[in-house]
PDB file of C-alpha atoms in Angstrom:
ATOM      1  CA  MET A   1       2.487   9.157 -12.305  1.00 47.00           C
ATOM      2  CA  THR A   2       2.606  10.497  -8.709  1.00 48.00           C
ATOM      3  CA  MET A   3       1.319   8.781  -5.609  1.00 48.00           C
ATOM      4  CA  THR A   4      -1.594  11.180  -5.412  1.00 47.00           C
ATOM      5  CA  GLN A   5      -2.566  10.422  -9.022  1.00 46.00           C
ATOM      6  CA  MET A   6      -2.244   6.660  -8.312  1.00 47.00           C
ATOM      7  CA  ARG A   7      -4.658   6.920  -5.353  1.00 53.00           C
ATOM      8  CA  THR A   8      -7.194   9.039  -7.209  1.00 66.00           C
ATOM      9  CA  SER A   9      -7.121   6.881 -10.402  1.00 76.00           C
ATOM     10  CA  PRO A  10     -10.154   4.765 -11.034  1.00 85.00           C
ATOM     11  CA  LEU A  11      -7.742   1.832 -11.631  1.00 87.00           C
ATOM     12  CA  PRO A  12      -6.909  -0.441  -8.678  1.00 87.00           C
ATOM     13  CA  ASP A  13      -4.020   0.956  -6.708  1.00 88.00           C
ATOM     14  CA  PRO A  14      -1.199  -1.546  -6.651  1.00 88.00           C
ATOM     15  CA  GLU A  15      -0.138  -0.465  -3.145  1.00 88.00           C
ATOM     16  CA  TYR A  16      -3.561  -1.353  -1.671  1.00 89.00           C
ATOM     17  CA  ARG A  17      -4.938  -3.872  -4.164  1.00 90.00           C
ATOM     18  CA  ARG A  18      -1.880  -6.027  -4.847  1.00 91.00           C
ATOM     19  CA  GLU A  19      -4.068  -9.031  -5.720  1.00 92.00           C
ATOM     20  CA  MET A  20      -5.281  -7.203  -8.864  1.00 94.00           C
ATOM     21  CA  TYR A  21      -1.684  -7.211 -10.206  1.00 95.00           C
ATOM     22  CA  GLN A  22      -0.292 -10.346  -8.687  1.00 93.00           C
ATOM     23  CA  ASP A  23       1.400 -12.656 -11.256  1.00 95.00           C
ATOM     24  CA  VAL A  24       0.049 -10.532 -14.191  1.00 96.00           C
ATOM     25  CA  PRO A  25       3.305 -10.469 -16.219  1.00 96.00           C
ATOM     26  CA  THR A  26       3.599 -14.301 -15.994  1.00 97.00           C
ATOM     27  CA  LYS A  27      -0.085 -14.653 -16.855  1.00 97.00           C
ATOM     28  CA  ARG A  28       0.434 -12.329 -19.805  1.00 97.00           C
ATOM     29  CA  PHE A  29       3.276 -14.484 -21.071  1.00 97.00           C
ATOM     30  CA  PHE A  30       1.252 -17.709 -20.850  1.00 98.00           C
ATOM     31  CA  ALA A  31      -1.750 -15.960 -22.427  1.00 98.00           C
ATOM     32  CA  TRP A  32       0.516 -14.877 -25.312  1.00 98.00           C
ATOM     33  CA  VAL A  33       1.656 -18.443 -25.820  1.00 98.00           C
ATOM     34  CA  ILE A  34      -1.958 -19.643 -25.906  1.00 98.00           C
ATOM     35  CA  ASP A  35      -2.907 -16.853 -28.345  1.00 98.00           C
ATOM     36  CA  VAL A  36       0.080 -17.655 -30.637  1.00 98.00           C
ATOM     37  CA  ALA A  37      -1.037 -21.296 -30.772  1.00 98.00           C
ATOM     38  CA  MET A  38      -4.662 -20.251 -31.546  1.00 98.00           C
ATOM     39  CA  ILE A  39      -3.494 -17.883 -34.291  1.00 98.00           C
ATOM     40  CA  ALA A  40      -1.239 -20.614 -35.715  1.00 98.00           C
ATOM     41  CA  MET A  41      -4.172 -23.088 -35.752  1.00 98.00           C
ATOM     42  CA  ILE A  42      -6.456 -20.540 -37.477  1.00 98.00           C
ATOM     43  CA  THR A  43      -3.703 -19.843 -40.029  1.00 98.00           C
ATOM     44  CA  LEU A  44      -3.262 -23.588 -40.616  1.00 98.00           C
ATOM     45  CA  VAL A  45      -6.974 -24.107 -41.190  1.00 98.00           C
ATOM     46  CA  LEU A  46      -7.031 -21.142 -43.669  1.00 98.00           C
ATOM     47  CA  THR A  47      -3.989 -22.582 -45.400  1.00 98.00           C
ATOM     48  CA  PHE A  48      -5.679 -25.904 -45.759  1.00 97.00           C
ATOM     49  CA  PHE A  49      -8.833 -24.310 -47.170  1.00 97.00           C
ATOM     50  CA  SER A  50      -6.861 -22.291 -49.654  1.00 96.00           C
ATOM     51  CA  LEU A  51      -5.508 -25.611 -50.976  1.00 96.00           C
ATOM     52  CA  PHE A  52      -2.176 -24.607 -49.671  1.00 96.00           C
ATOM     53  CA  THR A  53      -1.780 -21.542 -51.940  1.00 97.00           C
ATOM     54  CA  ALA A  54      -1.577 -19.491 -48.761  1.00 96.00           C
ATOM     55  CA  LEU A  55       1.945 -20.835 -48.284  1.00 96.00           C
ATOM     56  CA  PHE A  56       3.000 -18.267 -50.839  1.00 97.00           C
ATOM     57  CA  PHE A  57       2.026 -15.439 -48.532  1.00 97.00           C
ATOM     58  CA  LEU A  58       2.049 -17.272 -45.165  1.00 98.00           C
ATOM     59  CA  PRO A  59       3.720 -14.382 -43.150  1.00 97.00           C
ATOM     60  CA  LEU A  60       1.136 -11.897 -44.435  1.00 97.00           C
ATOM     61  CA  LEU A  61      -1.724 -14.312 -43.643  1.00 98.00           C
ATOM     62  CA  TYR A  62      -0.416 -15.047 -40.196  1.00 98.00           C
ATOM     63  CA  GLY A  63       0.060 -11.328 -39.462  1.00 97.00           C
ATOM     64  CA  THR A  64      -3.422 -10.498 -40.757  1.00 98.00           C
ATOM     65  CA  VAL A  65      -5.027 -13.314 -38.653  1.00 98.00           C
ATOM     66  CA  SER A  66      -3.089 -12.258 -35.632  1.00 98.00           C
ATOM     67  CA  PHE A  67      -4.070  -8.581 -35.956  1.00 98.00           C
ATOM     68  CA  LEU A  68      -7.758  -9.462 -36.478  1.00 98.00           C
ATOM     69  CA  TYR A  69      -7.787 -12.051 -33.686  1.00 98.00           C
ATOM     70  CA  ARG A  70      -6.244  -9.695 -31.179  1.00 98.00           C
ATOM     71  CA  TRP A  71      -8.374  -6.723 -32.092  1.00 98.00           C
ATOM     72  CA  SER A  72     -11.656  -8.603 -32.191  1.00 98.00           C
ATOM     73  CA  THR A  73     -11.130 -10.494 -28.873  1.00 98.00           C
ATOM     74  CA  LEU A  74      -9.916  -7.337 -27.141  1.00 98.00           C
ATOM     75  CA  ALA A  75     -12.838  -5.358 -28.429  1.00 98.00           C
ATOM     76  CA  SER A  76     -15.391  -7.939 -27.480  1.00 97.00           C
ATOM     77  CA  GLY A  77     -14.236  -8.893 -24.052  1.00 94.00           C
ATOM     78  CA  SER A  78     -11.252  -6.708 -23.106  1.00 97.00           C
ATOM     79  CA  ALA A  79      -9.049  -9.808 -23.299  1.00 97.00           C
ATOM     80  CA  THR A  80      -7.758 -12.216 -25.881  1.00 98.00           C
ATOM     81  CA  LEU A  81      -8.836 -15.825 -25.467  1.00 98.00           C
ATOM     82  CA  GLY A  82      -5.466 -16.576 -23.847  1.00 98.00           C
ATOM     83  CA  MET A  83      -5.981 -13.738 -21.379  1.00 98.00           C
ATOM     84  CA  ARG A  84      -9.468 -15.055 -20.613  1.00 97.00           C
ATOM     85  CA  PHE A  85      -8.026 -18.523 -19.929  1.00 97.00           C
ATOM     86  CA  MET A  86      -5.458 -16.975 -17.685  1.00 97.00           C
ATOM     87  CA  ALA A  87      -8.145 -14.801 -15.916  1.00 97.00           C
ATOM     88  CA  ILE A  88      -6.721 -11.383 -16.753  1.00 97.00           C
ATOM     89  CA  GLN A  89      -8.217  -8.466 -18.666  1.00 97.00           C
ATOM     90  CA  ILE A  90      -7.188  -5.087 -19.910  1.00 97.00           C
ATOM     91  CA  LEU A  91      -8.887  -1.940 -18.547  1.00 96.00           C
ATOM     92  CA  THR A  92      -8.767   1.610 -19.826  1.00 96.00           C
ATOM     93  CA  ALA A  93      -7.394   4.485 -17.688  1.00 93.00           C
ATOM     94  CA  GLU A  94     -10.926   5.087 -16.551  1.00 94.00           C
ATOM     95  CA  GLY A  95     -11.214   1.494 -15.359  1.00 92.00           C
ATOM     96  CA  HIS A  96     -13.527   0.324 -18.108  1.00 95.00           C
ATOM     97  CA  ARG A  97     -13.256  -2.480 -20.612  1.00 96.00           C
ATOM     98  CA  LEU A  98     -11.723  -1.710 -23.967  1.00 97.00           C
ATOM     99  CA  ASP A  99     -13.909  -0.423 -26.775  1.00 97.00           C
ATOM    100  CA  GLY A 100     -13.223  -1.146 -30.418  1.00 97.00           C
ATOM    101  CA  GLN A 101     -11.015   1.931 -30.934  1.00 97.00           C
ATOM    102  CA  THR A 102      -8.854   1.406 -27.883  1.00 97.00           C
ATOM    103  CA  ALA A 103      -8.577  -2.326 -28.698  1.00 98.00           C
ATOM    104  CA  LEU A 104      -7.452  -1.316 -32.167  1.00 98.00           C
ATOM    105  CA  LEU A 105      -4.764   1.121 -30.836  1.00 98.00           C
ATOM    106  CA  HIS A 106      -3.626  -1.488 -28.281  1.00 98.00           C
ATOM    107  CA  THR A 107      -3.251  -4.096 -31.004  1.00 98.00           C
ATOM    108  CA  ALA A 108      -1.442  -1.649 -33.301  1.00 97.00           C
ATOM    109  CA  GLY A 109       0.945  -0.757 -30.436  1.00 96.00           C
ATOM    110  CA  TYR A 110       1.539  -4.463 -29.875  1.00 96.00           C
ATOM    111  CA  PHE A 111       2.429  -4.882 -33.541  1.00 96.00           C
ATOM    112  CA  VAL A 112       4.769  -1.893 -33.628  1.00 96.00           C
ATOM    113  CA  SER A 113       6.636  -3.275 -30.592  1.00 94.00           C
ATOM    114  CA  VAL A 114       6.827  -6.783 -32.103  1.00 92.00           C
ATOM    115  CA  VAL A 115       8.318  -5.619 -35.350  1.00 94.00           C
ATOM    116  CA  THR A 116      10.681  -3.251 -33.592  1.00 94.00           C
ATOM    117  CA  PHE A 117      12.379  -5.780 -31.327  1.00 92.00           C
ATOM    118  CA  PRO A 118      14.121  -3.199 -29.000  1.00 95.00           C
ATOM    119  CA  LEU A 119      10.701  -1.754 -28.273  1.00 95.00           C
ATOM    120  CA  GLN A 120       9.466  -5.206 -27.334  1.00 94.00           C
ATOM    121  CA  LEU A 121      12.378  -5.554 -24.875  1.00 95.00           C
ATOM    122  CA  VAL A 122      11.583  -2.136 -23.377  1.00 95.00           C
ATOM    123  CA  SER A 123       7.931  -3.253 -23.084  1.00 95.00           C
ATOM    124  CA  ILE A 124       8.821  -6.411 -21.337  1.00 95.00           C
ATOM    125  CA  ALA A 125      11.139  -4.568 -18.928  1.00 96.00           C
ATOM    126  CA  MET A 126       8.351  -2.119 -18.122  1.00 95.00           C
ATOM    127  CA  MET A 127       5.857  -4.955 -17.409  1.00 95.00           C
ATOM    128  CA  LEU A 128       8.367  -6.446 -14.984  1.00 94.00           C
ATOM    129  CA  GLY A 129       9.455  -3.162 -13.433  1.00 94.00           C
ATOM    130  CA  THR A 130       6.444  -0.858 -13.034  1.00 93.00           C
ATOM    131  CA  ALA A 131       3.913  -0.895 -10.197  1.00 92.00           C
ATOM    132  CA  ARG A 132       1.044  -1.661 -12.428  1.00 94.00           C
ATOM    133  CA  ASN A 133       2.995  -4.015 -14.778  1.00 94.00           C
ATOM    134  CA  GLN A 134       2.266  -1.835 -17.790  1.00 95.00           C
ATOM    135  CA  GLY A 135       3.990  -2.495 -20.992  1.00 95.00           C
ATOM    136  CA  LEU A 136       4.907   0.205 -23.508  1.00 95.00           C
ATOM    137  CA  SER A 137       1.506   0.211 -25.341  1.00 95.00           C
ATOM    138  CA  ASP A 138      -0.240   0.185 -21.991  1.00 96.00           C
ATOM    139  CA  THR A 139       1.648   3.190 -20.803  1.00 95.00           C
ATOM    140  CA  VAL A 140       1.044   5.181 -23.994  1.00 95.00           C
ATOM    141  CA  LEU A 141      -2.728   4.321 -23.931  1.00 96.00           C
ATOM    142  CA  GLY A 142      -3.135   4.431 -20.147  1.00 95.00           C
ATOM    143  CA  THR A 143      -4.380   0.827 -20.139  1.00 96.00           C
ATOM    144  CA  VAL A 144      -3.541  -1.773 -17.563  1.00 96.00           C
ATOM    145  CA  ALA A 145      -3.758  -5.585 -17.366  1.00 96.00           C
ATOM    146  CA  VAL A 146      -5.352  -6.840 -14.120  1.00 96.00           C
ATOM    147  CA  ASN A 147      -6.529 -10.088 -12.690  1.00 96.00           C
ATOM    148  CA  ARG A 148     -10.143 -10.537 -13.606  1.00 90.00           C
ATOM    149  CA  LEU A 149     -12.619 -10.528 -10.687  1.00 75.00           C
ATOM    150  CA  ALA A 150     -15.189 -13.272 -10.570  1.00 58.00           C
ATOM    151  CA  ASP A 151     -18.276 -11.998 -12.438  1.00 54.00           C
TER     152      ASP A 151
END
């Protein structure tokens, strides 16, 4: 992306609106930790209600809960619960909140990078090294994580 494109983008320009991107990679990490804890708790409750038969397919259950949790929370508020707690949100290339389809694609991209560990490393490096702190899925979709403004 060229400087001209960055300045004409509806997304906040990191050169002029640094506060929108300040500490976002760190906040994304802590949001991820919170989300993993939430997903683990939901999985634990479902395992209990299944009378522990879910232990036979626990990785599948955890993956399904994780996917549905991430997709539904991103689609409903453009942020997972962890992201909301850390006061960040994901915006589309047009500067809007995520819709259901974009949330689905973002979640699918996250899962592809998680199961393909080198892609996850690339994504983390991109979050730490790009002006808008965009990971691999963000770059492909044109989305960006920013600090949430007070509503």
